[in-house]
PDB file of C-alpha atoms and ligand atoms in Angstrom:
ATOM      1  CA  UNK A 904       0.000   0.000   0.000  1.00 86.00           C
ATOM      2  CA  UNK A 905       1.082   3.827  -1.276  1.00 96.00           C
ATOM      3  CA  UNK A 906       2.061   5.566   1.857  1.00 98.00           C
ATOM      4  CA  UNK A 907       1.968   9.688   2.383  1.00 98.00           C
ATOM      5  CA  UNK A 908       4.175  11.538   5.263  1.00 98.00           C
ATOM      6  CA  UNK A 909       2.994  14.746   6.582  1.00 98.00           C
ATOM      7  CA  UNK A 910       6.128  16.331   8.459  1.00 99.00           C
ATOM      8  CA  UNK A 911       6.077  19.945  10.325  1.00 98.00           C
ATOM      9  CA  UNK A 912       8.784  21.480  11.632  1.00 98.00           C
ATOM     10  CA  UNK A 913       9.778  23.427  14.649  1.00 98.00           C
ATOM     11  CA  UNK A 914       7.153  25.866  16.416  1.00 98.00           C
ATOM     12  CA  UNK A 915       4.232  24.304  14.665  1.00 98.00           C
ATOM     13  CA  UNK A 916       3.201  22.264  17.568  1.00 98.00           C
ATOM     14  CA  UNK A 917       2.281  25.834  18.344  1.00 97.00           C
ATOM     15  CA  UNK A 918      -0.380  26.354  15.791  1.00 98.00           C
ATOM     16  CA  UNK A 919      -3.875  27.689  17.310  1.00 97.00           C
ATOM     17  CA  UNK A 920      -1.898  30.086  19.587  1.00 97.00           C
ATOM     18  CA  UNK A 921       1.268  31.083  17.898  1.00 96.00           C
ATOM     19  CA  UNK A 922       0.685  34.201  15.422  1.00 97.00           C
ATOM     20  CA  UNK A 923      -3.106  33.735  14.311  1.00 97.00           C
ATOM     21  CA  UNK A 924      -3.204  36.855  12.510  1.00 95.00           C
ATOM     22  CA  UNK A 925      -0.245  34.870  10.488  1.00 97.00           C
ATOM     23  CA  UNK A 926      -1.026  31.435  10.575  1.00 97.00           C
ATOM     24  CA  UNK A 927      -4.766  30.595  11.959  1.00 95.00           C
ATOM     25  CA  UNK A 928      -6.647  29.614  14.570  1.00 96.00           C
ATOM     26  CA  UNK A 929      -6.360  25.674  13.632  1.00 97.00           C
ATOM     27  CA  UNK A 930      -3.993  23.828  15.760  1.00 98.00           C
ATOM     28  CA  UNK A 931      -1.946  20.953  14.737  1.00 98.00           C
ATOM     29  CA  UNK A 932      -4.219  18.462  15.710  1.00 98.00           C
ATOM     30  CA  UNK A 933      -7.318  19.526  13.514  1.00 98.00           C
ATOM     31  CA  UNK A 934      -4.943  19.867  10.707  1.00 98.00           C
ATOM     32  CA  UNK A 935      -3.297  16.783  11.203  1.00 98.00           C
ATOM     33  CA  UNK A 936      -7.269  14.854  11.406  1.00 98.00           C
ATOM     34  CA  UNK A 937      -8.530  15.927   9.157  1.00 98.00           C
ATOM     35  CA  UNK A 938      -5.705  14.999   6.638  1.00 98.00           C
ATOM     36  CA  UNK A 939      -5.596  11.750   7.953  1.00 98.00           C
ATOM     37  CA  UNK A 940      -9.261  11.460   6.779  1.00 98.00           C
ATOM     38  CA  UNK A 941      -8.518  12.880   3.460  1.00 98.00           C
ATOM     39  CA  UNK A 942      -5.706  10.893   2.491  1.00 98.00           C
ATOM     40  CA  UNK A 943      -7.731   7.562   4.164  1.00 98.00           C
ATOM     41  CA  UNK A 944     -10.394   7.773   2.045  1.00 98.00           C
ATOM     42  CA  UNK A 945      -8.175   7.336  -1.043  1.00 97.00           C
ATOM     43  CA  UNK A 946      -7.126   4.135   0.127  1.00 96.00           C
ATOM     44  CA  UNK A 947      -3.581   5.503   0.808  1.00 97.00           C
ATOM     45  CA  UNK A 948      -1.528   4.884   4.104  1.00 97.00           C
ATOM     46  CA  UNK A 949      -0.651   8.226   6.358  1.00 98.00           C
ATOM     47  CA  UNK A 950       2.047   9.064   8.678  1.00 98.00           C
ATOM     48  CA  UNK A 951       2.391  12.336  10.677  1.00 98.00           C
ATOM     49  CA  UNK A 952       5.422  13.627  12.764  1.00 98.00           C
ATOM     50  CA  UNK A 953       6.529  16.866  14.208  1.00 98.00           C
ATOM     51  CA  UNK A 954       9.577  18.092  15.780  1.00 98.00           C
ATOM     52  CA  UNK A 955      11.655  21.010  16.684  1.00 98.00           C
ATOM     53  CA  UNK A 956      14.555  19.584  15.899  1.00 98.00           C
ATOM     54  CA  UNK A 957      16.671  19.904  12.777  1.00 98.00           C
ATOM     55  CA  UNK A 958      18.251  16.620  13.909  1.00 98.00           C
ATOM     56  CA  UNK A 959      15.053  14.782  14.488  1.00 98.00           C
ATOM     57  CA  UNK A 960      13.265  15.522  11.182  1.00 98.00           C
ATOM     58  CA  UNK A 961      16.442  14.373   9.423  1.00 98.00           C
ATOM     59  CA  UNK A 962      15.980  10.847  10.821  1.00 98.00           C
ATOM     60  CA  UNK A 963      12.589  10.618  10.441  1.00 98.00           C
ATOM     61  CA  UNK A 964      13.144  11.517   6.534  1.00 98.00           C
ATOM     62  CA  UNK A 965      16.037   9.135   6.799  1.00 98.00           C
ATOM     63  CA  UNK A 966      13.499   6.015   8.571  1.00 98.00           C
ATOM     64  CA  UNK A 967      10.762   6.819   5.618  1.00 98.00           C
ATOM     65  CA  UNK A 968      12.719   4.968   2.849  1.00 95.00           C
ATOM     66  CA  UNK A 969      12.829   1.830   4.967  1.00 95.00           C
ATOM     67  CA  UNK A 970       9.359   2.597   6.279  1.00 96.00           C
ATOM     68  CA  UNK A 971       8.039   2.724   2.334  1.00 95.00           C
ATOM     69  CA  UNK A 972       6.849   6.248   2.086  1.00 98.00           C
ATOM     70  CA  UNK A 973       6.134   6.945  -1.036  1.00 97.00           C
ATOM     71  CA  UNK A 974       5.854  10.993  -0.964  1.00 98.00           C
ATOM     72  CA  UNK A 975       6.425  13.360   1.619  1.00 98.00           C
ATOM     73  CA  UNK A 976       4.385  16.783   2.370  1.00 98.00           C
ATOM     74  CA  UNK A 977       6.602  18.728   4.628  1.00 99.00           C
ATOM     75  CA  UNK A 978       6.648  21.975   6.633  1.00 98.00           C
ATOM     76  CA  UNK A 979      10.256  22.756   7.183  1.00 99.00           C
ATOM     77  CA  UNK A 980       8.611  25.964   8.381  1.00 98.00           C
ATOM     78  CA  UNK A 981      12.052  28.315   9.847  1.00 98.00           C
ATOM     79  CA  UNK A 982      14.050  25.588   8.550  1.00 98.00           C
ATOM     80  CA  UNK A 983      12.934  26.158   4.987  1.00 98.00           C
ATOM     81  CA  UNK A 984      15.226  29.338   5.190  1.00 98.00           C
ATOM     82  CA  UNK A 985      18.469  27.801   6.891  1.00 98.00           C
ATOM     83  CA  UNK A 986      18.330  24.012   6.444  1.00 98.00           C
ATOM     84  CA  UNK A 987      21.326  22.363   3.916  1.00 98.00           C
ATOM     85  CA  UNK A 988      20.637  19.487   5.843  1.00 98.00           C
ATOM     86  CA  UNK A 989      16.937  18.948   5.859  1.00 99.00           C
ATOM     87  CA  UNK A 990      17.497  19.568   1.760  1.00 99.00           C
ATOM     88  CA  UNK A 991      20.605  16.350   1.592  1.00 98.00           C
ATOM     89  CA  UNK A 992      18.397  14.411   3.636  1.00 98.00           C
ATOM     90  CA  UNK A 993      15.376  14.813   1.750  1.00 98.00           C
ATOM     91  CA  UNK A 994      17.598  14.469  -1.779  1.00 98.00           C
ATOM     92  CA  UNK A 995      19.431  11.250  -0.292  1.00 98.00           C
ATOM     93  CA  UNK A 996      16.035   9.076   0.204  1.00 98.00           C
ATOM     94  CA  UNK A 997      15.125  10.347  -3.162  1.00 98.00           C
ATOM     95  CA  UNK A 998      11.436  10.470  -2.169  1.00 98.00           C
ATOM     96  CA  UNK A 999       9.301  12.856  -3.976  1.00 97.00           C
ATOM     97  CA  UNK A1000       7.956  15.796  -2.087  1.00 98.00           C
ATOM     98  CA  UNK A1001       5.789  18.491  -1.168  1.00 98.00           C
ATOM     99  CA  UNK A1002       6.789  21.865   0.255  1.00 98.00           C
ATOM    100  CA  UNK A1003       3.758  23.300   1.929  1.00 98.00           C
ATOM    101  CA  UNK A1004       3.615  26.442   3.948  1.00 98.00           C
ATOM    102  CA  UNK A1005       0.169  28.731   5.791  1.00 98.00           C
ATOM    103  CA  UNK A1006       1.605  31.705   4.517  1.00 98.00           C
ATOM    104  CA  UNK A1007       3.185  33.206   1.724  1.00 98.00           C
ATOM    105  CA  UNK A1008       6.676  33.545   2.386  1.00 98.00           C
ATOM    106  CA  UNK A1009       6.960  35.888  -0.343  1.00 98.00           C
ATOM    107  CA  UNK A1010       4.907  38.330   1.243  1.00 97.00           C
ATOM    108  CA  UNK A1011       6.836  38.671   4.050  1.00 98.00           C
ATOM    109  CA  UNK A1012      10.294  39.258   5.437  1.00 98.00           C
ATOM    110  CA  UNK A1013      13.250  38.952   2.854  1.00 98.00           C
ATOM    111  CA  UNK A1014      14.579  36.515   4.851  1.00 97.00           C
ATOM    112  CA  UNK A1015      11.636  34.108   4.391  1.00 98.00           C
ATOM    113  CA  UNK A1016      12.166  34.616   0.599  1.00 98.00           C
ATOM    114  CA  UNK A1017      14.678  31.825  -0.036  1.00 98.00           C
ATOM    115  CA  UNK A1018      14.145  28.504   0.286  1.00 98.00           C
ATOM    116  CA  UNK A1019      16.342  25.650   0.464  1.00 98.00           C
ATOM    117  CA  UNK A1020      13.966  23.172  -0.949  1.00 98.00           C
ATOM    118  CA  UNK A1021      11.559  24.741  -3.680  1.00 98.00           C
ATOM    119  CA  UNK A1022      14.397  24.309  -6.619  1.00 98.00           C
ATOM    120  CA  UNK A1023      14.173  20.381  -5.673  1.00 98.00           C
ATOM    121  CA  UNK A1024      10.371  19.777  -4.280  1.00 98.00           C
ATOM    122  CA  UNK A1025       7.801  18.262  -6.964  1.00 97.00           C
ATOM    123  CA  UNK A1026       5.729  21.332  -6.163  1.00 98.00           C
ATOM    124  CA  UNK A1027       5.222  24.252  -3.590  1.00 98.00           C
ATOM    125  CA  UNK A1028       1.854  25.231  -2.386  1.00 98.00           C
ATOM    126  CA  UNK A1029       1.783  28.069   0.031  1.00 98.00           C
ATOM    127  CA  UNK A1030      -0.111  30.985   1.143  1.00 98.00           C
ATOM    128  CA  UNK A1031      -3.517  29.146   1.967  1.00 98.00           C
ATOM    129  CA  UNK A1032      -3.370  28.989   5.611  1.00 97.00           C
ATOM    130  CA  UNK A1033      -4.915  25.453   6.588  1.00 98.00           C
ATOM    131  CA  UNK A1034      -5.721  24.715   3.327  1.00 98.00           C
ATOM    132  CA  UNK A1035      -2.542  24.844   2.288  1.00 98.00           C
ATOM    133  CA  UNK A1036      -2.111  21.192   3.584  1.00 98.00           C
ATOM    134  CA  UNK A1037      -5.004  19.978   1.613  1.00 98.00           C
ATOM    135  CA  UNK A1038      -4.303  21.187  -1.860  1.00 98.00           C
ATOM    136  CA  UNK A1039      -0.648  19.697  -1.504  1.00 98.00           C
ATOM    137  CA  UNK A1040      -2.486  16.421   0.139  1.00 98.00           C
ATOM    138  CA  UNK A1041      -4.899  16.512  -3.312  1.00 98.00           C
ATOM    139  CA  UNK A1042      -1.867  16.423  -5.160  1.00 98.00           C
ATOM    140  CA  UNK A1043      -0.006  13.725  -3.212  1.00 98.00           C
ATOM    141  CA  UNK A1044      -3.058  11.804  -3.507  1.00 98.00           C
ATOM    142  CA  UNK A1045      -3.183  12.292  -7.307  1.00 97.00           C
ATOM    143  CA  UNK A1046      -0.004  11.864  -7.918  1.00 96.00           C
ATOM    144  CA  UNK A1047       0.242   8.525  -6.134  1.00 96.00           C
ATOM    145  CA  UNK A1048      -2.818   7.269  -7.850  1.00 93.00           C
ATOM    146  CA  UNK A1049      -1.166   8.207 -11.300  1.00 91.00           C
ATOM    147  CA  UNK A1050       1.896   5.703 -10.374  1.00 87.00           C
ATOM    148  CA  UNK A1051      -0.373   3.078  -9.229  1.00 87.00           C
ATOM    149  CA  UNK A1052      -2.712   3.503 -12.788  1.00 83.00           C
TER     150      UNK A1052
HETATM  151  C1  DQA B1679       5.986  28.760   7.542  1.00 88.82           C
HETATM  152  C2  DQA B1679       6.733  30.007   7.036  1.00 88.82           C
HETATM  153  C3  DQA B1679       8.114  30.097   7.658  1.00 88.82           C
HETATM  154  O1  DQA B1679       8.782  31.268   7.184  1.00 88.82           O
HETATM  155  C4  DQA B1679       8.017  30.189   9.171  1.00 88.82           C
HETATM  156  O2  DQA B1679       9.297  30.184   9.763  1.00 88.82           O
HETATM  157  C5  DQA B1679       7.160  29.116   9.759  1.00 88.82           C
HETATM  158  C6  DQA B1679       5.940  28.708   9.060  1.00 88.82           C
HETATM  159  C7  DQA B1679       4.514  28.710   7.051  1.00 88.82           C
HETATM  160  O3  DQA B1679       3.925  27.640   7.122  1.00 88.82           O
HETATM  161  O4  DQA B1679       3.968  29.728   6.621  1.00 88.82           O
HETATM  162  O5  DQA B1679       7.399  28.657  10.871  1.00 88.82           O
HETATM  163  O6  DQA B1679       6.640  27.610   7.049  1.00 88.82           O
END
């Protein structure tokens, strides 16, 4: 069976009271639900993990090949802007994937402009809030069912 990981990064265990005016009022756990349900319902497997640490999302990319992910939607959220190593660890399991943001970094700080992963990621979806994770899940879902044709 076709298996989808949905990976956040750091400070989004923090959604629902971290910067609502920013990012929404939906916390991790609704997000996290209700993509479960969406990507169930195609018949495809689903995975979710957060962490803070740059360390810890680099293993858990590392344990999907072995665990038979097939694509990845991530949320390197602050990471997206810094991380080299989040980008080799993502190119070295050579599994497909998403990069999904709430906002639109582009609309916001310089800083946030550059990302480490959009010149290697499938495709980018961004600027939705919340629904940012379902659009990129559509995709997954689509894509996966493509392959599987
Ligand atoms: C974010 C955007 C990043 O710039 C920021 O550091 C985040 C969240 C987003 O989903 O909009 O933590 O990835």
């Amino acid at each position: 069976m076709s298996k989808i990981l949905l990976l956040h990064g750091p400070n989004l265990n923090l959604l629902g009271q971290r910067e609502t005016g920013i990012y929404g009022d939906l916390t991790l756990d609704a997000i996290n639900s209700a993509a479960q349900q969406q990507v169930r319902k195609a018949g495809i497997d689903f995975e979710t993990k957060q962490s803070n640490a740059e360390s810890e999302l680099i293993n858990i990319i590392q344990q999907s090949k072995s665990d038979n992910v097939s694509l990845i939607v991530i949320n390197p959220a602050a990471y997206t802007h810094t991380s080299v190593a989040i980008r080799d660890a993502l190119l070295a399991v050579d599994i497909p994937f998403i990069e999904v943001h709430l906002s639109n970094p582009h609309r916001r700080e310089p800083f946030r402009h550059h990302s480490y992963f959009s010149d290697v990621a499938k495709a980018v979806v961004a600027g939705f809030g919340a629904d940012s994770y379902r659009y990129a899940l559509d995709a997954a879902i689509n894509i996966i069912q493509k392959i599987n044709d």
